[in-house]
Coordinates of C-alpha atoms in Angstrom, one line a residue:
M908 CA -0.1 -0.2 0.1
I909 CA 2.7 2.3 0.9
L910 CA 4.6 1.5 -2.2
Q911 CA 1.3 2.1 -4.4
R912 CA 1.1 5.5 -2.8
H913 CA 4.7 6.4 -3.6
V914 CA 4.3 5.5 -7.2
I915 CA 1.1 7.6 -7.5
F916 CA 2.8 10.5 -6.0
T917 CA 5.7 10.2 -7.9
L918 CA 3.5 10.1 -11.0
C919 CA 1.4 12.9 -10.2
T920 CA 4.7 15.0 -9.5
V921 CA 6.1 14.2 -12.7
Y922 CA 2.9 15.0 -14.5
G923 CA 2.9 18.5 -13.0
M924 CA 6.4 19.0 -13.9
L925 CA 5.4 18.5 -17.3
I926 CA 2.6 20.7 -17.2
K927 CA 4.7 23.6 -15.9
V928 CA 7.3 22.9 -18.7
M929 CA 4.5 22.9 -21.5
A930 CA 3.0 26.1 -19.8
S931 CA 6.3 27.9 -19.9
K932 CA 6.4 27.2 -23.6
G933 CA 3.0 28.4 -24.0
K934 CA 1.9 24.8 -25.0
V935 CA -0.7 24.1 -22.2
R936 CA -3.3 21.5 -23.3
G937 CA -6.8 21.6 -22.0
L938 CA -9.1 24.6 -21.3
S939 CA -8.5 26.9 -18.6
G940 CA -12.2 27.5 -17.8
Q941 CA -13.3 23.8 -17.7
Y942 CA -14.5 22.1 -14.5
P943 CA -15.3 18.4 -13.9
V944 CA -19.1 17.5 -13.1
V945 CA -20.2 15.2 -10.6
H946 CA -23.6 14.4 -8.8
N947 CA -24.5 13.4 -5.2
V948 CA -25.4 9.9 -4.5
S949 CA -27.6 8.3 -1.9
V950 CA -27.1 4.5 -1.5
T951 CA -28.4 1.9 1.0
E952 CA -26.1 0.1 3.3
G953 CA -24.9 -3.0 1.7
S954 CA -25.8 -2.2 -2.1
T955 CA -23.8 -1.1 -4.8
V956 CA -23.3 2.6 -6.4
N957 CA -21.7 4.3 -9.4
M958 CA -19.8 7.5 -9.4
T959 CA -19.2 9.3 -12.5
C960 CA -17.0 12.2 -13.4
R961 CA -17.5 14.0 -16.7
V962 CA -15.6 17.0 -18.6
E963 CA -16.5 18.2 -22.0
N964 CA -13.9 19.1 -24.6
N965 CA -11.0 17.6 -22.8
D966 CA -7.7 17.3 -24.6
N967 CA -6.4 14.0 -23.1
T968 CA -6.1 15.1 -19.5
F969 CA -6.6 12.6 -17.0
L970 CA -9.4 12.6 -14.6
Q971 CA -8.9 11.0 -10.9
W972 CA -11.1 9.9 -8.2
S973 CA -10.5 10.0 -4.4
N974 CA -12.3 9.0 -1.4
P975 CA -13.2 11.0 1.7
E976 CA -9.8 10.0 3.2
R977 CA -8.1 11.6 0.2
Q978 CA -6.9 8.3 -1.2
T979 CA -6.9 8.3 -4.7
L980 CA -9.1 5.3 -6.1
Y981 CA -8.4 5.8 -10.0
F982 CA -6.2 7.9 -11.7
G983 CA -7.7 7.6 -15.1
P984 CA -7.9 3.9 -16.1
K985 CA -5.3 3.0 -13.2
K986 CA -6.5 1.6 -10.2
A987 CA -4.5 3.3 -7.1
L988 CA -6.2 1.8 -4.1
R989 CA -6.1 -1.8 -3.6
D990 CA -9.9 -2.7 -2.6
D991 CA -11.8 -5.3 -4.1
R992 CA -15.1 -3.3 -3.7
V993 CA -13.9 -0.4 -5.8
E994 CA -14.0 -1.4 -9.7
L995 CA -13.7 0.7 -13.1
V996 CA -16.8 0.9 -14.7
S997 CA -15.9 3.0 -18.0
W998 CA -12.7 5.5 -18.8
S999 CA -12.1 8.0 -21.8
S1000 CA -10.8 11.2 -22.1
S1001 CA -14.1 13.1 -20.9
E1002 CA -15.5 10.6 -18.5
L1003 CA -14.5 8.3 -15.5
T1004 CA -16.8 6.1 -13.8
I1005 CA -16.2 3.8 -11.1
S1006 CA -18.6 1.3 -8.7
I1007 CA -18.1 0.9 -5.2
S1008 CA -20.3 -2.2 -3.9
D1009 CA -21.0 -3.6 -0.4
I1010 CA -21.4 -0.2 1.0
T1011 CA -20.9 0.6 4.8
L1012 CA -21.7 3.5 6.7
H1013 CA -18.1 4.0 6.7
Y1014 CA -18.2 4.8 2.9
E1015 CA -20.2 8.1 3.5
G1016 CA -18.4 11.3 2.9
V1017 CA -17.0 13.6 0.1
Y1018 CA -15.6 12.0 -2.7
T1019 CA -13.4 14.3 -5.3
C1020 CA -13.0 14.2 -8.8
S1021 CA -9.8 16.0 -9.8
L1022 CA -9.1 17.1 -13.7
F1023 CA -5.3 17.7 -14.1
T1024 CA -5.3 21.0 -15.8
M1025 CA -3.1 24.0 -15.0
P1026 CA -4.2 24.8 -12.4
V1027 CA -6.0 21.5 -11.3
R1028 CA -9.8 21.8 -11.3
T1029 CA -11.7 19.9 -8.7
A1030 CA -15.5 18.8 -8.0
N1031 CA -17.0 17.2 -4.9
A1032 CA -19.6 14.8 -4.7
Y1033 CA -21.2 13.7 -1.4
M1034 CA -22.1 10.1 -0.8
T1035 CA -25.2 9.7 1.7
V1036 CA -25.3 6.3 3.1
L1037 CA -28.8 5.2 4.7
G1038 CA -28.5 2.6 7.5
V1039 CA -31.2 -0.1 7.3
P1040 CA -33.0 -0.4 10.5
E1041 CA -33.4 -3.9 12.2
K1042 CA -36.6 -5.8 12.4
P1043 CA -38.6 -4.3 15.2
V1044 CA -39.1 -6.0 18.4
I1045 CA -42.2 -6.0 20.6
E1046 CA -42.0 -6.3 24.4
G1047 CA -44.2 -6.0 27.5
L1048 CA -46.8 -8.3 26.2
T1049 CA -48.2 -10.5 29.2
K1050 CA -49.6 -13.7 27.9
P1051 CA -52.4 -14.2 28.7
A1052 CA -53.6 -10.9 30.3
L1053 CA -56.5 -10.6 32.6
E1054 CA -59.5 -8.4 31.8
G1055 CA -58.8 -4.9 33.6
D1056 CA -55.2 -5.3 33.5
S1057 CA -52.9 -2.5 32.5
M1058 CA -49.7 -3.0 30.3
T1059 CA -47.3 -1.1 28.2
L1060 CA -46.3 -2.5 25.1
S1061 CA -43.0 -1.3 23.4
C1062 CA -41.4 -1.5 20.0
T1063 CA -37.8 -1.0 19.2
T1064 CA -35.6 -0.8 16.3
R1065 CA -32.1 -0.3 15.9
G1066 CA -29.6 0.6 13.3
G1067 CA -31.5 3.0 11.4
K1068 CA -30.0 6.2 9.6
P1069 CA -31.4 8.6 9.5
A1070 CA -33.8 7.8 12.7
A1071 CA -36.8 5.3 11.5
E1072 CA -40.6 6.1 12.2
V1073 CA -42.5 3.6 14.0
R1074 CA -46.1 3.4 14.1
W1075 CA -48.6 1.2 15.9
F1076 CA -51.7 -0.5 14.3
R1077 CA -54.8 -2.2 16.4
N1078 CA -55.7 -4.4 13.7
D1079 CA -56.0 -2.5 10.8
K1080 CA -56.5 1.1 12.9
E1081 CA -53.5 3.0 13.4
V1082 CA -52.9 4.2 17.1
K1083 CA -50.7 6.9 18.5
G1084 CA -47.8 5.9 20.8
D1085 CA -45.0 7.8 22.8
K1086 CA -41.8 7.9 20.6
E1087 CA -38.3 8.1 21.9
V1088 CA -34.9 8.4 19.8
N1089 CA -31.5 7.6 20.8
A1090 CA -28.2 8.2 18.9
S1091 CA -25.6 5.4 18.6
G1092 CA -22.5 6.3 16.8
R1093 CA -23.8 7.1 12.9
T1094 CA -27.0 5.2 13.4
F1095 CA -30.1 5.6 15.6
T1096 CA -32.3 3.5 18.1
V1097 CA -36.0 4.2 18.1
R1098 CA -38.3 3.2 20.6
S1099 CA -42.3 3.7 20.6
S1100 CA -44.5 2.9 23.9
L1101 CA -48.2 2.2 23.8
Q1102 CA -50.1 2.4 26.9
L1103 CA -53.2 -0.3 27.2
R1104 CA -55.8 -1.3 29.8
V1105 CA -57.2 -4.5 28.5
D1106 CA -60.9 -6.1 28.3
R1107 CA -62.6 -8.6 26.5
N1108 CA -62.9 -6.7 23.5
D1109 CA -59.1 -7.0 23.2
D1110 CA -59.0 -10.8 23.1
G1111 CA -57.8 -11.7 19.7
V1112 CA -56.6 -8.2 18.7
V1113 CA -53.5 -8.2 16.7
Y1114 CA -51.1 -5.2 17.6
T1115 CA -48.6 -4.2 14.6
C1116 CA -45.4 -2.3 15.0
R1117 CA -44.3 -0.9 11.7
V1118 CA -41.0 0.7 10.9
D1119 CA -40.8 3.3 7.9
H1120 CA -37.6 4.5 6.5
P1121 CA -36.2 5.6 3.3
A1122 CA -34.0 2.4 3.1
L1123 CA -37.3 0.5 3.2
V1124 CA -39.2 1.9 0.2
Q1125 CA -40.9 -1.4 -0.8
T1126 CA -40.8 -3.7 2.3
P1127 CA -41.2 -2.0 5.5
Q1128 CA -40.2 -3.7 8.5
E1129 CA -42.9 -4.9 10.8
A1130 CA -43.4 -7.1 14.2
T1131 CA -46.9 -8.4 15.3
K1132 CA -48.3 -9.8 18.3
M1133 CA -51.8 -11.2 19.0
L1134 CA -53.2 -10.3 22.4
E1135 CA -55.1 -12.9 24.7
V1136 CA -57.4 -11.9 27.3
H1137 CA -58.9 -14.3 30.0
Y1138 CA -62.3 -13.1 31.3
A1139 CA -65.3 -14.4 33.1
P1140 CA -68.0 -15.9 30.9
H1141 CA -71.3 -14.4 29.8
V1142 CA -74.4 -16.5 28.7
M1143 CA -77.5 -15.7 27.1
I1144 CA -80.4 -17.9 26.0
V1145 CA -81.8 -18.1 22.3
H1146 CA -85.1 -19.7 21.8
S1147 CA -86.5 -21.2 18.4
L1148 CA -90.2 -20.3 18.8
A1149 CA -91.8 -17.0 19.4
V1150 CA -95.2 -18.5 20.7
P1151 CA -94.8 -21.9 21.8
L1152 CA -97.6 -24.1 21.4
E1153 CA -98.8 -27.7 22.8
G1154 CA -97.4 -30.3 20.8
Q1155 CA -94.5 -28.2 19.2
Y1156 CA -90.9 -28.7 19.0
L1157 CA -88.9 -26.3 21.1
K1158 CA -85.0 -25.7 21.2
L1159 CA -83.4 -23.4 23.7
E1160 CA -79.6 -22.8 23.3
C1161 CA -77.3 -21.1 25.9
V1162 CA -74.9 -19.1 24.0
S1163 CA -71.8 -18.5 26.3
S1164 CA -68.9 -16.6 25.7
G1165 CA -65.5 -16.7 28.0
N1166 CA -62.0 -17.3 28.0
P1167 CA -61.2 -19.9 28.8
S1168 CA -64.1 -21.1 27.2
P1169 CA -66.7 -22.8 29.6
D1170 CA -66.7 -26.6 28.8
A1171 CA -70.2 -27.1 29.9
V1172 CA -73.3 -25.6 31.1
M1173 CA -76.0 -26.6 33.6
W1174 CA -79.8 -26.5 33.0
T1175 CA -82.3 -26.4 35.7
K1176 CA -86.1 -25.7 35.9
D1177 CA -87.6 -23.6 38.8
G1178 CA -84.4 -24.1 40.7
G1179 CA -84.4 -27.9 40.5
E1180 CA -83.5 -30.5 38.1
L1181 CA -85.1 -31.3 34.7
P1182 CA -88.5 -33.1 35.4
D1183 CA -89.0 -35.3 32.4
L1184 CA -85.7 -36.4 30.5
E1185 CA -87.6 -38.3 28.1
R1186 CA -89.0 -35.1 26.4
M1187 CA -86.2 -33.0 27.5
V1188 CA -83.0 -33.5 25.7
V1189 CA -79.8 -31.8 26.6
E1190 CA -77.2 -32.0 24.2
S1191 CA -73.9 -29.9 24.8
R1192 CA -75.4 -26.2 25.3
V1193 CA -78.7 -27.0 23.7
L1194 CA -82.0 -28.2 25.7
T1195 CA -84.7 -29.7 23.1
F1196 CA -88.5 -30.3 24.0
T1197 CA -89.5 -32.8 21.5
S1198 CA -93.4 -32.3 22.2
L1199 CA -94.6 -29.3 24.4
N1200 CA -97.4 -29.7 26.9
K1201 CA -98.7 -27.4 29.8
T1202 CA -96.5 -29.3 32.4
D1203 CA -93.5 -27.7 31.0
N1204 CA -94.4 -24.2 31.9
G1205 CA -91.7 -22.9 34.2
T1206 CA -88.4 -20.9 34.4
Y1207 CA -85.4 -22.4 32.9
R1208 CA -82.1 -21.5 33.9
C1209 CA -78.6 -22.1 32.3
E1210 CA -75.4 -21.5 34.0
A1211 CA -71.7 -21.5 32.8
N1212 CA -68.5 -21.0 34.5
N1213 CA -64.7 -20.8 34.1
P1214 CA -61.8 -20.4 36.4
L1215 CA -62.6 -16.5 36.3
G1216 CA -66.1 -16.5 37.4
T1217 CA -70.0 -17.8 36.7
S1218 CA -72.7 -16.4 34.6
S1219 CA -76.4 -17.2 34.1
A1220 CA -79.4 -16.7 32.0
E1221 CA -83.3 -17.4 32.6
Y1222 CA -86.2 -18.3 30.3
V1223 CA -89.8 -18.2 31.3
L1224 CA -91.4 -20.8 29.2
Y1225 CA -95.6 -20.6 28.9
V1226 CA -97.0 -23.0 26.6
H1227 CA -100.3 -21.8 24.6
D1228 CA -103.3 -24.1 23.6
A1229 CA -102.8 -25.5 20.1
P1230 CA -105.4 -23.9 17.7
T1231 CA -108.5 -25.8 17.1
T1232 CA -108.8 -25.1 13.5
P1233 CA -105.8 -27.0 11.3
P1234 CA -103.5 -24.7 9.9
P1235 CA -103.8 -24.1 6.0
S1236 CA -101.9 -26.7 4.2
T1237 CA -98.3 -25.6 3.2
T1238 CA -98.2 -28.4 0.6
P1239 CA -98.8 -27.3 -3.2
S1240 CA -101.9 -28.7 -4.9
P1241 CA -100.8 -31.3 -7.6
P1242 CA -101.1 -30.0 -11.1
P1243 CA -104.1 -31.0 -13.0
T1244 CA -104.0 -33.9 -15.1
P1245 CA -104.3 -33.6 -19.1
A1246 CA -108.0 -34.9 -19.0
E1247 CA -109.0 -32.5 -16.1
T1248 CA -107.3 -29.7 -18.2
A1249 CA -109.4 -30.8 -21.0
V1250 CA -112.5 -30.9 -19.2
L1251 CA -111.9 -27.2 -18.1
L1252 CA -111.3 -25.9 -21.3
D1253 CA -114.3 -27.4 -22.8
S1254 CA -116.6 -26.1 -19.8
H1255 CA -115.2 -22.6 -20.7
A1256 CA -115.5 -23.1 -24.5
S1257 CA -119.4 -24.0 -23.8
D1258 CA -120.2 -21.1 -21.7
P1259 CA -120.7 -18.0 -23.6
T1260 CA -120.5 -16.1 -20.7
V1261 CA -116.9 -17.1 -19.9
T1262 CA -114.2 -15.2 -21.9
D1263 CA -110.6 -14.3 -21.1
D1264 CA -111.0 -10.7 -22.3
R1265 CA -113.3 -9.4 -19.8
D1266 CA -112.6 -5.7 -18.4
P1267 CA -111.7 -6.1 -14.9
V1268 CA -113.4 -2.2 -14.6
T1269 CA -116.5 -3.7 -16.1
L1270 CA -116.7 -6.4 -13.7
G1271 CA -116.3 -4.1 -10.9
Q1272 CA -119.2 -2.0 -12.3
H1273 CA -121.5 -5.3 -12.3
G1274 CA -120.5 -6.0 -8.9
T1275 CA -121.5 -2.4 -7.7
D1276 CA -124.8 -2.6 -9.5
H1277 CA -125.8 -6.0 -7.9
A1278 CA -125.1 -4.5 -4.4
L1279 CA -127.2 -1.5 -5.1
V1280 CA -130.2 -4.0 -6.1
G1281 CA -129.7 -6.1 -3.1
G1282 CA -129.8 -3.1 -1.0
V1283 CA -133.1 -1.8 -2.7
V1284 CA -134.9 -5.0 -2.1
A1285 CA -133.7 -5.4 1.4
V1286 CA -135.3 -1.8 2.2
V1287 CA -138.5 -2.7 0.4
V1288 CA -138.9 -6.1 2.3
F1289 CA -138.2 -4.2 5.6
V1290 CA -141.2 -1.4 4.7
T1291 CA -143.4 -4.2 4.3
L1292 CA -142.9 -6.0 7.4
C1293 CA -143.2 -2.9 9.2
L1294 CA -146.6 -2.1 7.6
I1295 CA -148.0 -5.6 8.2
I1296 CA -146.8 -5.1 11.9
V1297 CA -148.7 -1.9 12.2
L1298 CA -151.8 -3.1 10.5
G1299 CA -151.8 -6.0 12.8
R1300 CA -151.7 -3.8 16.2
Y1301 CA -154.2 -1.6 14.6
L1302 CA -156.8 -4.4 14.0
A1303 CA -156.2 -5.9 17.4
R1304 CA -157.0 -2.4 19.0
H1305 CA -160.3 -2.1 17.0
K1306 CA -161.7 -5.7 17.6
G1307 CA -165.5 -5.3 19.1
T1308 CA -167.7 -7.3 21.2
Y1309 CA -171.2 -8.8 19.7
L1310 CA -173.8 -9.9 21.8
T1311 CA -177.4 -11.5 21.4
N1312 CA -180.6 -9.8 22.6
E1313 CA -180.9 -12.1 25.5
A1314 CA -177.5 -11.0 26.4
K1315 CA -178.1 -7.4 26.0
G1316 CA -180.8 -7.4 28.6
A1317 CA -179.8 -10.1 31.0
D1318 CA -178.0 -7.8 33.2
D1319 CA -181.1 -6.8 35.4
A1320 CA -183.6 -9.6 34.0
P1321 CA -184.8 -12.3 36.4
D1322 CA -185.6 -14.4 33.4
A1323 CA -185.3 -14.7 29.5
D1324 CA -188.5 -13.1 28.6
T1325 CA -187.8 -9.9 30.7
A1326 CA -184.1 -9.9 29.3
I1327 CA -185.7 -9.6 25.7
I1328 CA -188.2 -7.1 26.9
N1329 CA -185.2 -5.1 28.4
A1330 CA -183.2 -5.5 25.3
E1331 CA -185.8 -4.2 23.0
G1332 CA -186.3 -1.4 25.6
N1333 CA -183.2 -0.3 25.3
H1334 CA -183.0 -0.5 21.5
A1335 CA -183.2 3.4 21.7
H1336 CA -179.7 3.5 23.0
A1337 CA -178.5 0.9 20.4
E1338 CA -177.3 3.6 18.2
E1339 CA -174.9 4.8 20.9
K1340 CA -173.4 1.4 21.5
K1341 CA -173.0 0.5 18.0
E1342 CA -169.3 -1.1 17.0
Y1343 CA -167.9 -1.5 13.6
F1344 CA -165.9 -4.3 12.3
I1345 CA -163.6 -3.0 9.5

């Protein structure tokens, strides 16, 4: 390495002396106002970068690349520094391009391209090396957590340059954490904390810590943890009938939730055991009545428990009387046979009053006319009945009593002859006692 530097130094010195001699004779080659052109580069740690230096209208003047430590990398096409990661890409009188592979953070800094004119022209290119942050690590997760516990989740990533951004997600929804950044040499350590008070709704929730960084454009680093929460059970009863009727099939399901999950549930009726195990079948969490009757009325209770507690629910069963009339059949009537279809068609064809072109409006009007006629007939019948009743009462009130002559004088007569004489004597007053029969 020392010998190589000595050779390069010697060459540069000789070349400088030649330039001075030629300048003294007025034969300087190259344009005095010309400068090399370079560009800053940004590269991710571990990758490869090309660095190019260009100059226009160069007259066979050499270009040179030097690293931040002022070590010559290439002088024209000649490699000056023995480093396998530095290679020549292309060289001409107007361009010098080199490549540097397996970049580390130590390669960051100012690289210089020199054009050996008189005087020497230089241009500086700054190489920025991005430190790739490590995969984040989530700490502080208690497994399993108990409902009501408080915990602090922390997510840490190291090695990023510049400092990485750390974001928290609860399932797919972003939540905010507290960020802390610490420098460690050329890189940064970032820690983000999340305060939690867990309940049963957090059971099975996935918390994700995601790291965003310029060096992770397409594949952000992230870590995930699923939160497990233990909590006491909760039960409810779901029934299959809204109105239970005698003879029907009824299913009561005891729906329970809890972590750990309750292994079994217990069914009771009115605080005691189930009375009829032939018609009341218990399978797992389901109580089934094969055929309801009035003796099934009562309060049914299901109970579930796990190591954290016990929960129960009740259902009051009241069996209603079955309907006396059978419900309408839900079985569709069979389609008519071809013979029946033919008879129906013939009957419609033989009846001149049957037509498929009848206007529904006309039919409605005919129905209205029939109703009006029926109403008039009913009124006439009612009036006739009233007249008959009035006439009968009138006749009953004017019906007279008709007596014989003996009967007319019999009130004060001792015998029949005297009665006749009395009746004839009273004939003068007969006009006053006349009654008429209509």
